[in-house]
mmCIF file of N, CA, C and O in Angstrom:
data_model
loop_
_atom_site.group_PDB
_atom_site.id
_atom_site.type_symbol
_atom_site.label_atom_id
_atom_site.label_comp_id
_atom_site.label_asym_id
_atom_site.label_seq_id
_atom_site.Cartn_x
_atom_site.Cartn_y
_atom_site.Cartn_z
ATOM 1 N N MET Q 1 2.659 15.627 15.763
ATOM 2 C CA MET Q 1 2.265 14.918 14.556
ATOM 3 C C MET Q 1 2.754 13.472 14.641
ATOM 4 O O MET Q 1 3.868 13.216 15.106
ATOM 5 N N ARG Q 2 1.920 12.574 14.181
ATOM 6 C CA ARG Q 2 2.274 11.154 14.116
ATOM 7 C C ARG Q 2 1.997 10.662 12.702
ATOM 8 O O ARG Q 2 1.140 11.181 11.997
ATOM 9 N N GLN Q 3 2.700 9.630 12.326
ATOM 10 C CA GLN Q 3 2.605 9.107 10.967
ATOM 11 C C GLN Q 3 1.809 7.800 10.940
ATOM 12 O O GLN Q 3 2.010 6.914 11.762
ATOM 13 N N LYS Q 4 0.922 7.711 9.961
ATOM 14 C CA LYS Q 4 0.265 6.454 9.622
ATOM 15 C C LYS Q 4 0.849 6.021 8.288
ATOM 16 O O LYS Q 4 1.101 6.854 7.409
ATOM 17 N N VAL Q 5 1.101 4.732 8.142
ATOM 18 C CA VAL Q 5 1.698 4.198 6.919
ATOM 19 C C VAL Q 5 0.751 3.158 6.331
ATOM 20 O O VAL Q 5 0.221 2.309 7.048
ATOM 21 N N LEU Q 6 0.562 3.254 5.028
ATOM 22 C CA LEU Q 6 -0.282 2.330 4.283
ATOM 23 C C LEU Q 6 0.561 1.709 3.184
ATOM 24 O O LEU Q 6 1.202 2.433 2.406
ATOM 25 N N VAL Q 7 0.600 0.394 3.124
ATOM 26 C CA VAL Q 7 1.322 -0.313 2.067
ATOM 27 C C VAL Q 7 0.276 -1.027 1.230
ATOM 28 O O VAL Q 7 -0.473 -1.863 1.741
ATOM 29 N N LEU Q 8 0.203 -0.673 -0.038
ATOM 30 C CA LEU Q 8 -0.714 -1.341 -0.957
ATOM 31 C C LEU Q 8 0.097 -2.099 -1.993
ATOM 32 O O LEU Q 8 1.044 -1.558 -2.571
ATOM 33 N N TYR Q 9 -0.259 -3.340 -2.206
ATOM 34 C CA TYR Q 9 0.301 -4.143 -3.286
ATOM 35 C C TYR Q 9 -0.764 -4.202 -4.361
ATOM 36 O O TYR Q 9 -1.874 -4.698 -4.122
ATOM 37 N N LEU Q 10 -0.445 -3.670 -5.529
ATOM 38 C CA LEU Q 10 -1.418 -3.586 -6.610
ATOM 39 C C LEU Q 10 -1.188 -4.681 -7.644
ATOM 40 O O LEU Q 10 -0.130 -5.302 -7.678
ATOM 41 N N ALA Q 11 -2.188 -4.909 -8.476
ATOM 42 C CA ALA Q 11 -2.139 -5.988 -9.469
ATOM 43 C C ALA Q 11 -1.073 -5.742 -10.530
ATOM 44 O O ALA Q 11 -0.556 -6.691 -11.129
ATOM 45 N N ASN Q 12 -0.741 -4.474 -10.779
ATOM 46 C CA ASN Q 12 0.329 -4.151 -11.726
ATOM 47 C C ASN Q 12 0.927 -2.805 -11.337
ATOM 48 O O ASN Q 12 0.622 -2.280 -10.271
ATOM 49 N N SER Q 13 1.748 -2.233 -12.179
ATOM 50 C CA SER Q 13 2.485 -1.024 -11.824
ATOM 51 C C SER Q 13 1.667 0.263 -11.915
ATOM 52 O O SER Q 13 2.162 1.323 -11.530
ATOM 53 N N ALA Q 14 0.434 0.195 -12.379
ATOM 54 C CA ALA Q 14 -0.397 1.387 -12.492
ATOM 55 C C ALA Q 14 -1.057 1.703 -11.150
ATOM 56 O O ALA Q 14 -1.554 0.812 -10.470
ATOM 57 N N LEU Q 15 -1.067 2.946 -10.770
ATOM 58 C CA LEU Q 15 -1.620 3.359 -9.483
ATOM 59 C C LEU Q 15 -3.133 3.149 -9.411
ATOM 60 O O LEU Q 15 -3.699 3.098 -8.323
ATOM 61 N N ASP Q 16 -3.771 3.002 -10.555
ATOM 62 C CA ASP Q 16 -5.215 2.743 -10.558
ATOM 63 C C ASP Q 16 -5.552 1.256 -10.705
ATOM 64 O O ASP Q 16 -6.705 0.894 -10.905
ATOM 65 N N ALA Q 17 -4.555 0.395 -10.541
ATOM 66 C CA ALA Q 17 -4.771 -1.057 -10.587
ATOM 67 C C ALA Q 17 -5.419 -1.520 -9.279
ATOM 68 O O ALA Q 17 -5.261 -0.879 -8.236
ATOM 69 N N PRO Q 18 -6.116 -2.649 -9.305
ATOM 70 C CA PRO Q 18 -6.765 -3.154 -8.088
ATOM 71 C C PRO Q 18 -5.763 -3.560 -7.010
ATOM 72 O O PRO Q 18 -4.681 -4.071 -7.308
ATOM 73 N N THR Q 19 -6.137 -3.344 -5.761
ATOM 74 C CA THR Q 19 -5.336 -3.763 -4.610
ATOM 75 C C THR Q 19 -5.465 -5.271 -4.434
ATOM 76 O O THR Q 19 -6.568 -5.805 -4.436
ATOM 77 N N VAL Q 20 -4.319 -5.952 -4.278
ATOM 78 C CA VAL Q 20 -4.334 -7.402 -4.070
ATOM 79 C C VAL Q 20 -3.889 -7.795 -2.662
ATOM 80 O O VAL Q 20 -4.196 -8.884 -2.185
ATOM 81 N N ALA Q 21 -3.172 -6.902 -1.980
ATOM 82 C CA ALA Q 21 -2.747 -7.136 -0.596
ATOM 83 C C ALA Q 21 -2.413 -5.779 0.014
ATOM 84 O O ALA Q 21 -2.198 -4.804 -0.705
ATOM 85 N N TRP Q 22 -2.356 -5.735 1.353
ATOM 86 C CA TRP Q 22 -2.125 -4.453 2.014
ATOM 87 C C TRP Q 22 -1.640 -4.666 3.439
ATOM 88 O O TRP Q 22 -1.766 -5.748 4.003
ATOM 89 N N ALA Q 23 -1.097 -3.583 3.995
ATOM 90 C CA ALA Q 23 -0.725 -3.536 5.407
ATOM 91 C C ALA Q 23 -0.910 -2.096 5.861
ATOM 92 O O ALA Q 23 -0.674 -1.157 5.099
ATOM 93 N N VAL Q 24 -1.333 -1.923 7.111
ATOM 94 C CA VAL Q 24 -1.547 -0.599 7.678
ATOM 95 C C VAL Q 24 -0.800 -0.534 9.001
ATOM 96 O O VAL Q 24 -0.859 -1.469 9.806
ATOM 97 N N TYR Q 25 -0.090 0.568 9.233
ATOM 98 C CA TYR Q 25 0.638 0.795 10.476
ATOM 99 C C TYR Q 25 0.231 2.149 11.022
ATOM 100 O O TYR Q 25 0.223 3.138 10.292
ATOM 101 N N ASP Q 26 -0.125 2.198 12.297
ATOM 102 C CA ASP Q 26 -0.657 3.415 12.898
ATOM 103 C C ASP Q 26 0.289 3.930 13.973
ATOM 104 O O ASP Q 26 0.329 3.409 15.088
ATOM 105 N N GLY Q 27 1.051 4.960 13.645
ATOM 106 C CA GLY Q 27 1.982 5.555 14.590
ATOM 107 C C GLY Q 27 1.313 6.394 15.666
ATOM 108 O O GLY Q 27 1.960 6.809 16.614
ATOM 109 N N THR Q 28 0.005 6.629 15.542
ATOM 110 C CA THR Q 28 -0.707 7.390 16.570
ATOM 111 C C THR Q 28 -1.040 6.512 17.772
ATOM 112 O O THR Q 28 -1.302 7.023 18.851
ATOM 113 N N GLY Q 29 -1.065 5.197 17.568
ATOM 114 C CA GLY Q 29 -1.433 4.283 18.633
ATOM 115 C C GLY Q 29 -2.928 4.140 18.822
ATOM 116 O O GLY Q 29 -3.384 3.397 19.690
ATOM 117 N N GLU Q 30 -3.723 4.836 18.005
ATOM 118 C CA GLU Q 30 -5.182 4.761 18.122
ATOM 119 C C GLU Q 30 -5.717 3.386 17.743
ATOM 120 O O GLU Q 30 -6.695 2.926 18.302
ATOM 121 N N THR Q 31 -5.091 2.756 16.770
ATOM 122 C CA THR Q 31 -5.500 1.419 16.349
ATOM 123 C C THR Q 31 -4.269 0.533 16.297
ATOM 124 O O THR Q 31 -3.141 1.014 16.220
ATOM 125 N N ARG Q 32 -4.500 -0.765 16.334
ATOM 126 C CA ARG Q 32 -3.415 -1.739 16.225
ATOM 127 C C ARG Q 32 -3.781 -2.775 15.164
ATOM 128 O O ARG Q 32 -4.080 -3.923 15.489
ATOM 129 N N PRO Q 33 -3.763 -2.359 13.901
ATOM 130 C CA PRO Q 33 -4.121 -3.309 12.838
ATOM 131 C C PRO Q 33 -3.112 -4.447 12.750
ATOM 132 O O PRO Q 33 -1.926 -4.264 13.026
ATOM 133 N N MET Q 34 -3.619 -5.621 12.399
ATOM 134 C CA MET Q 34 -2.761 -6.803 12.252
ATOM 135 C C MET Q 34 -3.030 -7.432 10.888
ATOM 136 O O MET Q 34 -4.128 -7.303 10.338
ATOM 137 N N ALA Q 35 -2.054 -8.114 10.359
ATOM 138 C CA ALA Q 35 -2.218 -8.797 9.077
ATOM 139 C C ALA Q 35 -3.379 -9.772 9.169
ATOM 140 O O ALA Q 35 -3.505 -10.523 10.137
ATOM 141 N N GLY Q 36 -4.250 -9.748 8.181
ATOM 142 C CA GLY Q 36 -5.357 -10.682 8.123
ATOM 143 C C GLY Q 36 -6.549 -10.317 8.976
ATOM 144 O O GLY Q 36 -7.493 -11.089 9.085
ATOM 145 N N ASP Q 37 -6.546 -9.117 9.589
ATOM 146 C CA ASP Q 37 -7.678 -8.760 10.446
ATOM 147 C C ASP Q 37 -8.845 -8.145 9.681
ATOM 148 O O ASP Q 37 -9.850 -7.792 10.272
ATOM 149 N N ASN Q 38 -8.719 -8.029 8.379
ATOM 150 C CA ASN Q 38 -9.790 -7.462 7.564
ATOM 151 C C ASN Q 38 -9.818 -8.151 6.210
ATOM 152 O O ASN Q 38 -8.779 -8.273 5.553
ATOM 153 N N ASP Q 39 -10.988 -8.567 5.785
ATOM 154 C CA ASP Q 39 -11.134 -9.227 4.482
ATOM 155 C C ASP Q 39 -11.203 -8.237 3.328
ATOM 156 O O ASP Q 39 -11.011 -8.621 2.188
ATOM 157 N N GLN Q 40 -11.497 -6.990 3.622
ATOM 158 C CA GLN Q 40 -11.621 -5.963 2.601
ATOM 159 C C GLN Q 40 -10.414 -5.040 2.626
ATOM 160 O O GLN Q 40 -10.009 -4.572 3.692
ATOM 161 N N ALA Q 41 -9.870 -4.765 1.447
ATOM 162 C CA ALA Q 41 -8.761 -3.808 1.350
ATOM 163 C C ALA Q 41 -9.245 -2.430 1.799
ATOM 164 O O ALA Q 41 -10.406 -2.080 1.581
ATOM 165 N N PRO Q 42 -8.377 -1.639 2.424
ATOM 166 C CA PRO Q 42 -8.797 -0.307 2.855
ATOM 167 C C PRO Q 42 -9.118 0.611 1.668
ATOM 168 O O PRO Q 42 -9.920 1.535 1.815
ATOM 169 N N TYR Q 43 -8.512 0.336 0.518
ATOM 170 C CA TYR Q 43 -8.774 1.111 -0.698
ATOM 171 C C TYR Q 43 -8.761 0.168 -1.888
ATOM 172 O O TYR Q 43 -7.940 -0.741 -1.956
ATOM 173 N N ARG Q 44 -9.654 0.409 -2.832
ATOM 174 C CA ARG Q 44 -9.751 -0.424 -4.033
ATOM 175 C C ARG Q 44 -8.527 -0.258 -4.927
ATOM 176 O O ARG Q 44 -8.057 -1.211 -5.529
ATOM 177 N N THR Q 45 -7.988 0.967 -4.975
ATOM 178 C CA THR Q 45 -6.806 1.275 -5.788
ATOM 179 C C THR Q 45 -5.928 2.274 -5.032
ATOM 180 O O THR Q 45 -6.359 2.871 -4.036
ATOM 181 N N GLY Q 46 -4.727 2.501 -5.547
ATOM 182 C CA GLY Q 46 -3.865 3.528 -4.988
ATOM 183 C C GLY Q 46 -4.437 4.918 -5.195
ATOM 184 O O GLY Q 46 -4.287 5.792 -4.335
ATOM 185 N N VAL Q 47 -5.101 5.143 -6.305
ATOM 186 C CA VAL Q 47 -5.718 6.448 -6.569
ATOM 187 C C VAL Q 47 -6.785 6.745 -5.516
ATOM 188 O O VAL Q 47 -6.904 7.883 -5.044
ATOM 189 N N ASP Q 48 -7.535 5.724 -5.101
ATOM 190 C CA ASP Q 48 -8.541 5.928 -4.055
ATOM 191 C C ASP Q 48 -7.890 6.380 -2.748
ATOM 192 O O ASP Q 48 -8.442 7.213 -2.028
ATOM 193 N N ALA Q 49 -6.711 5.846 -2.421
ATOM 194 C CA ALA Q 49 -5.988 6.269 -1.219
ATOM 195 C C ALA Q 49 -5.560 7.735 -1.354
ATOM 196 O O ALA Q 49 -5.666 8.511 -0.391
ATOM 197 N N LEU Q 50 -5.105 8.130 -2.529
ATOM 198 C CA LEU Q 50 -4.729 9.528 -2.764
ATOM 199 C C LEU Q 50 -5.924 10.449 -2.563
ATOM 200 O O LEU Q 50 -5.809 11.513 -1.946
ATOM 201 N N LYS Q 51 -7.078 10.039 -3.066
ATOM 202 C CA LYS Q 51 -8.294 10.850 -2.938
ATOM 203 C C LYS Q 51 -8.703 11.032 -1.479
ATOM 204 O O LYS Q 51 -9.370 12.001 -1.137
ATOM 205 N N ASP Q 52 -8.304 10.076 -0.622
ATOM 206 C CA ASP Q 52 -8.646 10.142 0.798
ATOM 207 C C ASP Q 52 -7.564 10.850 1.623
ATOM 208 O O ASP Q 52 -7.611 10.838 2.848
ATOM 209 N N GLY Q 53 -6.590 11.450 0.958
ATOM 210 C CA GLY Q 53 -5.598 12.256 1.672
ATOM 211 C C GLY Q 53 -4.279 11.572 1.972
ATOM 212 O O GLY Q 53 -3.407 12.175 2.591
ATOM 213 N N TRP Q 54 -4.096 10.328 1.562
ATOM 214 C CA TRP Q 54 -2.802 9.656 1.753
ATOM 215 C C TRP Q 54 -1.816 10.218 0.753
ATOM 216 O O TRP Q 54 -2.158 10.479 -0.402
ATOM 217 N N ARG Q 55 -0.572 10.387 1.191
ATOM 218 C CA ARG Q 55 0.488 10.902 0.317
ATOM 219 C C ARG Q 55 1.343 9.736 -0.149
ATOM 220 O O ARG Q 55 1.824 8.941 0.671
ATOM 221 N N LEU Q 56 1.561 9.651 -1.437
ATOM 222 C CA LEU Q 56 2.407 8.601 -2.005
ATOM 223 C C LEU Q 56 3.862 8.962 -1.743
ATOM 224 O O LEU Q 56 4.320 10.046 -2.087
ATOM 225 N N ILE Q 57 4.614 8.048 -1.094
ATOM 226 C CA ILE Q 57 6.020 8.329 -0.820
ATOM 227 C C ILE Q 57 6.953 7.390 -1.567
ATOM 228 O O ILE Q 57 8.132 7.666 -1.694
ATOM 229 N N GLN Q 58 6.430 6.270 -2.069
ATOM 230 C CA GLN Q 58 7.260 5.373 -2.875
ATOM 231 C C GLN Q 58 6.370 4.557 -3.793
ATOM 232 O O GLN Q 58 5.385 3.976 -3.350
ATOM 233 N N ALA Q 59 6.722 4.537 -5.054
ATOM 234 C CA ALA Q 59 5.994 3.744 -6.044
ATOM 235 C C ALA Q 59 6.815 2.521 -6.416
ATOM 236 O O ALA Q 59 8.029 2.498 -6.216
ATOM 237 N N ALA Q 60 6.139 1.533 -6.927
ATOM 238 C CA ALA Q 60 6.799 0.300 -7.331
ATOM 239 C C ALA Q 60 7.791 0.580 -8.456
ATOM 240 O O ALA Q 60 7.485 1.302 -9.400
ATOM 241 N N GLN Q 61 8.960 0.003 -8.331
ATOM 242 C CA GLN Q 61 9.962 0.118 -9.389
ATOM 243 C C GLN Q 61 9.550 -0.796 -10.541
ATOM 244 O O GLN Q 61 9.214 -1.965 -10.319
ATOM 245 N N ILE Q 62 9.544 -0.265 -11.738
ATOM 246 C CA ILE Q 62 9.124 -1.055 -12.888
ATOM 247 C C ILE Q 62 10.352 -1.732 -13.492
ATOM 248 O O ILE Q 62 11.241 -1.083 -14.039
ATOM 249 N N LEU Q 63 10.401 -3.042 -13.336
ATOM 250 C CA LEU Q 63 11.495 -3.843 -13.867
ATOM 251 C C LEU Q 63 10.930 -4.906 -14.795
ATOM 252 O O LEU Q 63 9.867 -5.471 -14.519
ATOM 253 N N PRO Q 64 11.620 -5.204 -15.884
ATOM 254 C CA PRO Q 64 11.126 -6.249 -16.768
ATOM 255 C C PRO Q 64 11.272 -7.626 -16.108
ATOM 256 O O PRO Q 64 12.178 -7.859 -15.311
ATOM 257 N N HIS Q 65 10.346 -8.506 -16.426
ATOM 258 C CA HIS Q 65 10.432 -9.886 -15.938
ATOM 259 C C HIS Q 65 11.523 -10.633 -16.693
ATOM 260 O O HIS Q 65 11.674 -10.472 -17.895
ATOM 261 N N SER Q 66 12.274 -11.457 -15.986
ATOM 262 C CA SER Q 66 13.165 -12.392 -16.662
ATOM 263 C C SER Q 66 12.303 -13.498 -17.240
ATOM 264 O O SER Q 66 11.202 -13.767 -16.754
ATOM 265 N N ARG Q 67 12.795 -14.156 -18.240
ATOM 266 C CA ARG Q 67 12.015 -15.211 -18.889
ATOM 267 C C ARG Q 67 11.584 -16.258 -17.858
ATOM 268 O O ARG Q 67 12.397 -16.798 -17.121
ATOM 269 N N GLY Q 68 10.285 -16.498 -17.761
ATOM 270 C CA GLY Q 68 9.724 -17.455 -16.820
ATOM 271 C C GLY Q 68 9.311 -16.850 -15.493
ATOM 272 O O GLY Q 68 8.478 -17.406 -14.786
ATOM 273 N N ASP Q 69 9.869 -15.686 -15.125
ATOM 274 C CA ASP Q 69 9.542 -15.062 -13.838
ATOM 275 C C ASP Q 69 8.139 -14.480 -13.793
ATOM 276 O O ASP Q 69 7.619 -14.205 -12.711
ATOM 277 N N GLU Q 70 7.515 -14.287 -14.943
ATOM 278 C CA GLU Q 70 6.176 -13.710 -14.938
ATOM 279 C C GLU Q 70 5.159 -14.640 -14.264
ATOM 280 O O GLU Q 70 4.061 -14.238 -13.924
ATOM 281 N N PHE Q 71 5.571 -15.887 -14.037
ATOM 282 C CA PHE Q 71 4.688 -16.855 -13.374
ATOM 283 C C PHE Q 71 5.080 -17.107 -11.922
ATOM 284 O O PHE Q 71 4.465 -17.923 -11.249
ATOM 285 N N ASP Q 72 6.095 -16.413 -11.420
ATOM 286 C CA ASP Q 72 6.579 -16.584 -10.046
ATOM 287 C C ASP Q 72 5.656 -15.859 -9.076
ATOM 288 O O ASP Q 72 5.414 -14.664 -9.209
ATOM 289 N N LEU Q 73 5.130 -16.571 -8.084
ATOM 290 C CA LEU Q 73 4.223 -15.989 -7.101
ATOM 291 C C LEU Q 73 4.876 -15.849 -5.731
ATOM 292 O O LEU Q 73 4.207 -15.705 -4.722
ATOM 293 N N ALA Q 74 6.211 -15.884 -5.673
ATOM 294 C CA ALA Q 74 6.923 -15.883 -4.406
ATOM 295 C C ALA Q 74 6.894 -14.524 -3.697
ATOM 296 O O ALA Q 74 7.137 -14.448 -2.515
ATOM 297 N N TYR Q 75 6.598 -13.470 -4.406
ATOM 298 C CA TYR Q 75 6.584 -12.143 -3.805
ATOM 299 C C TYR Q 75 5.581 -11.273 -4.538
ATOM 300 O O TYR Q 75 5.149 -11.610 -5.636
ATOM 301 N N LEU Q 76 5.212 -10.176 -3.918
ATOM 302 C CA LEU Q 76 4.300 -9.218 -4.546
ATOM 303 C C LEU Q 76 5.136 -8.062 -5.072
ATOM 304 O O LEU Q 76 5.787 -7.355 -4.317
ATOM 305 N N LYS Q 77 5.140 -7.896 -6.362
ATOM 306 C CA LYS Q 77 6.079 -7.000 -7.027
ATOM 307 C C LYS Q 77 5.683 -5.518 -6.976
ATOM 308 O O LYS Q 77 6.545 -4.654 -6.917
ATOM 309 N N TYR Q 78 4.403 -5.219 -6.975
ATOM 310 C CA TYR Q 78 3.971 -3.831 -7.167
ATOM 311 C C TYR Q 78 3.545 -3.197 -5.842
ATOM 312 O O TYR Q 78 2.376 -3.074 -5.529
ATOM 313 N N GLU Q 79 4.552 -2.776 -5.069
ATOM 314 C CA GLU Q 79 4.346 -2.215 -3.733
ATOM 315 C C GLU Q 79 4.352 -0.692 -3.792
ATOM 316 O O GLU Q 79 5.247 -0.086 -4.372
ATOM 317 N N PHE Q 80 3.341 -0.093 -3.163
ATOM 318 C CA PHE Q 80 3.237 1.364 -3.076
ATOM 319 C C PHE Q 80 3.119 1.752 -1.611
ATOM 320 O O PHE Q 80 2.314 1.180 -0.875
ATOM 321 N N LEU Q 81 3.935 2.710 -1.178
ATOM 322 C CA LEU Q 81 3.920 3.173 0.206
ATOM 323 C C LEU Q 81 3.266 4.550 0.281
ATOM 324 O O LEU Q 81 3.625 5.452 -0.479
ATOM 325 N N PHE Q 82 2.351 4.687 1.229
ATOM 326 C CA PHE Q 82 1.637 5.947 1.450
ATOM 327 C C PHE Q 82 1.811 6.356 2.901
ATOM 328 O O PHE Q 82 2.020 5.512 3.769
ATOM 329 N N GLU Q 83 1.676 7.652 3.160
ATOM 330 C CA GLU Q 83 1.686 8.131 4.535
ATOM 331 C C GLU Q 83 0.600 9.163 4.724
ATOM 332 O O GLU Q 83 0.155 9.814 3.776
ATOM 333 N N LYS Q 84 0.170 9.278 5.971
ATOM 334 C CA LYS Q 84 -0.757 10.323 6.366
ATOM 335 C C LYS Q 84 -0.242 10.847 7.699
ATOM 336 O O LYS Q 84 0.047 10.066 8.607
ATOM 337 N N LEU Q 85 -0.080 12.155 7.816
ATOM 338 C CA LEU Q 85 0.351 12.765 9.075
ATOM 339 C C LEU Q 85 -0.886 13.208 9.837
ATOM 340 O O LEU Q 85 -1.767 13.876 9.284
ATOM 341 N N VAL Q 86 -0.939 12.818 11.117
ATOM 342 C CA VAL Q 86 -2.120 13.077 11.937
ATOM 343 C C VAL Q 86 -1.684 13.813 13.199
ATOM 344 O O VAL Q 86 -0.716 13.428 13.849
ATOM 345 N N GLU Q 87 -2.410 14.881 13.539
ATOM 346 C CA GLU Q 87 -2.121 15.595 14.786
ATOM 347 C C GLU Q 87 -2.644 14.789 15.957
ATOM 348 O O GLU Q 87 -3.734 14.221 15.905
ATOM 349 N N THR Q 88 -1.843 14.711 17.012
ATOM 350 C CA THR Q 88 -2.264 14.032 18.234
ATOM 351 C C THR Q 88 -2.106 14.972 19.411
ATOM 352 O O THR Q 88 -1.383 15.974 19.331
ATOM 353 N N ALA Q 89 -2.739 14.623 20.501
ATOM 354 C CA ALA Q 89 -2.685 15.462 21.690
ATOM 355 C C ALA Q 89 -1.359 15.358 22.429
ATOM 356 O O ALA Q 89 -0.989 16.247 23.172
ATOM 357 N N THR Q 90 -0.620 14.259 22.203
ATOM 358 C CA THR Q 90 0.639 14.062 22.932
ATOM 359 C C THR Q 90 1.819 14.478 22.113
ATOM 360 O O THR Q 90 1.836 14.542 20.951
#
């Protein structure tokens, strides 16, 4: 078994919010995705990833914004980690 990891950054803390950024890591070695190699998100929402068999392993921690931080674009706050286990021949 090998692990594939999907990181979705959503517009807010709800799992059905739109995807705004993403990263994919393939532990099977079948693909070598790189940041910026696709203009389309692999899933429109986190719920769509669940429907396709990805398992949610970490949800975004919901923390209140400090005054003025709601306008800070320095980081993506709503990160969700998913995994999919895939059988391989090796």
